[in-house]
Amino acid sequence: MSEVFVITSGKGGVGKTTTTANIGTGLASHSKKVVMVDADIGLRNLDVVMGLENRIVFDLVDVVEGNCRLKQALIRDKTFSNLFLLPTAQTKDKSAVSPEQMRKLCAQLREDFDYILIDCPAGIEQGFKNAIAGADKAIVVTTPEISAVRDADRIIGMIEASELPPPLMILNRIKPEMVLRGDMMTLEDVSEILAIDVLGIVPDDESIIISSNKGEPCVLDSKSLAGQAYRDITRRILGESVPLMDLYKSDGFLNKIKNFFSR
Amino acid sequence: MLGFGKKNQSPSSRDMAVGRLKMVLPADRVDGASQMLEMMKKDMLEVIRKYVEIDENDFDIQICPPSGGNDSPDSRIKADIPIKNVRRRR
């Protein structure tokens, strides 16, 4: 019944951790039991994005090494009592965990949670192999930049070579005004090049930075456009059919005038 | 609608990105396929050895990228396998 998603990208800095935090919080807001696992050993970040950095006692490596019980390491979210974080270790290296241990951990988490989200480290090395080991499905986050798309292609190839089904894509940080003037690849360009189905699009939005400054995922901010994008993505994961957000409808001076007169 | 004033002389940076990715990704994918090629080679050796004698070390297999012209628009697998001896069939 439970599902394990790995959120991956290849390239660093395209928004894996933000995506994990927002989808996790989004699913929890629909009353699902959710745990987010930070698999980026040595570069702990999901805790600060969630605003939970002061509550960490044990971590992922403590759990797999048997220094503590799994439940001792899980940190309950500030807002949702049905949302938990398993933080990663900050001082160990990636070899501290094996794919087999990750599979075992995921199997254990399935007993208590509806959704398990694994925040994958950047790169195609051991950390990536660990992160995908226990997963059922993969989500590839990319941005409409040539380097991010190239790395996403490598990751998609590696996911297809594993036993996972074809991954889904979230195209992050779209700037509609750049797309309109022909200076940014469109969703259609990227999904066609990568030959991948789309789970969602997220506009480039200042509210992402503001929300991570505060440690409160923007999916809960009703005024945030990126928040709306993550609410849509959450509902798609829950099986609803939600059309892709129209990023171009109220953009530009001409449309603003048109909208004004059509009121 | 926002088509007026559009310059046609130089391609947009979007088009350049798409074009460059379409050039570089097939090469990347071929590199990633080298592991697959090794597995394919192993399987092929097994099949071919049922019929003819071959030396594993002489077995040459590669994926060639499209040459660009109309002659070979697709990537292709090329295998060069010298036969040592044909087995006598009963």
PDB file of N, CA, C and O in Angstrom, chain B residues 3 8 11 22-23 33:
ATOM      1  N   GLY B   3       4.368  37.658 -31.549  1.00  0.00           N
ATOM      2  CA  GLY B   3       5.284  37.366 -32.646  1.00  0.00           C
ATOM      3  C   GLY B   3       5.832  38.598 -33.335  1.00  0.00           C
ATOM      4  O   GLY B   3       6.841  38.529 -34.018  1.00  0.00           O
ATOM      5  N   ASN B   8      14.297  37.317 -37.298  1.00  0.00           N
ATOM      6  CA  ASN B   8      14.410  35.988 -37.892  1.00  0.00           C
ATOM      7  C   ASN B   8      15.848  35.616 -38.238  1.00  0.00           C
ATOM      8  O   ASN B   8      16.141  34.469 -38.504  1.00  0.00           O
ATOM      9  N   PRO B  11      19.181  32.560 -34.616  1.00  0.00           N
ATOM     10  CA  PRO B  11      18.340  31.662 -33.817  1.00  0.00           C
ATOM     11  C   PRO B  11      18.283  32.138 -32.363  1.00  0.00           C
ATOM     12  O   PRO B  11      19.228  32.753 -31.870  1.00  0.00           O
ATOM     13  N   LYS B  22      20.571  18.187 -28.590  1.00  0.00           N
ATOM     14  CA  LYS B  22      20.294  17.107 -29.538  1.00  0.00           C
ATOM     15  C   LYS B  22      21.576  16.549 -30.153  1.00  0.00           C
ATOM     16  O   LYS B  22      21.605  15.423 -30.631  1.00  0.00           O
ATOM     17  N   MET B  23      22.628  17.341 -30.157  1.00  0.00           N
ATOM     18  CA  MET B  23      23.922  16.857 -30.643  1.00  0.00           C
ATOM     19  C   MET B  23      24.658  16.059 -29.567  1.00  0.00           C
ATOM     20  O   MET B  23      25.260  15.028 -29.844  1.00  0.00           O
ATOM     21  N   ALA B  33      26.107   3.335 -22.911  1.00  0.00           N
ATOM     22  CA  ALA B  33      25.707   2.026 -23.399  1.00  0.00           C
ATOM     23  C   ALA B  33      26.857   1.023 -23.422  1.00  0.00           C
ATOM     24  O   ALA B  33      26.663  -0.137 -23.776  1.00  0.00           O
TER      25      ALA B  33
END
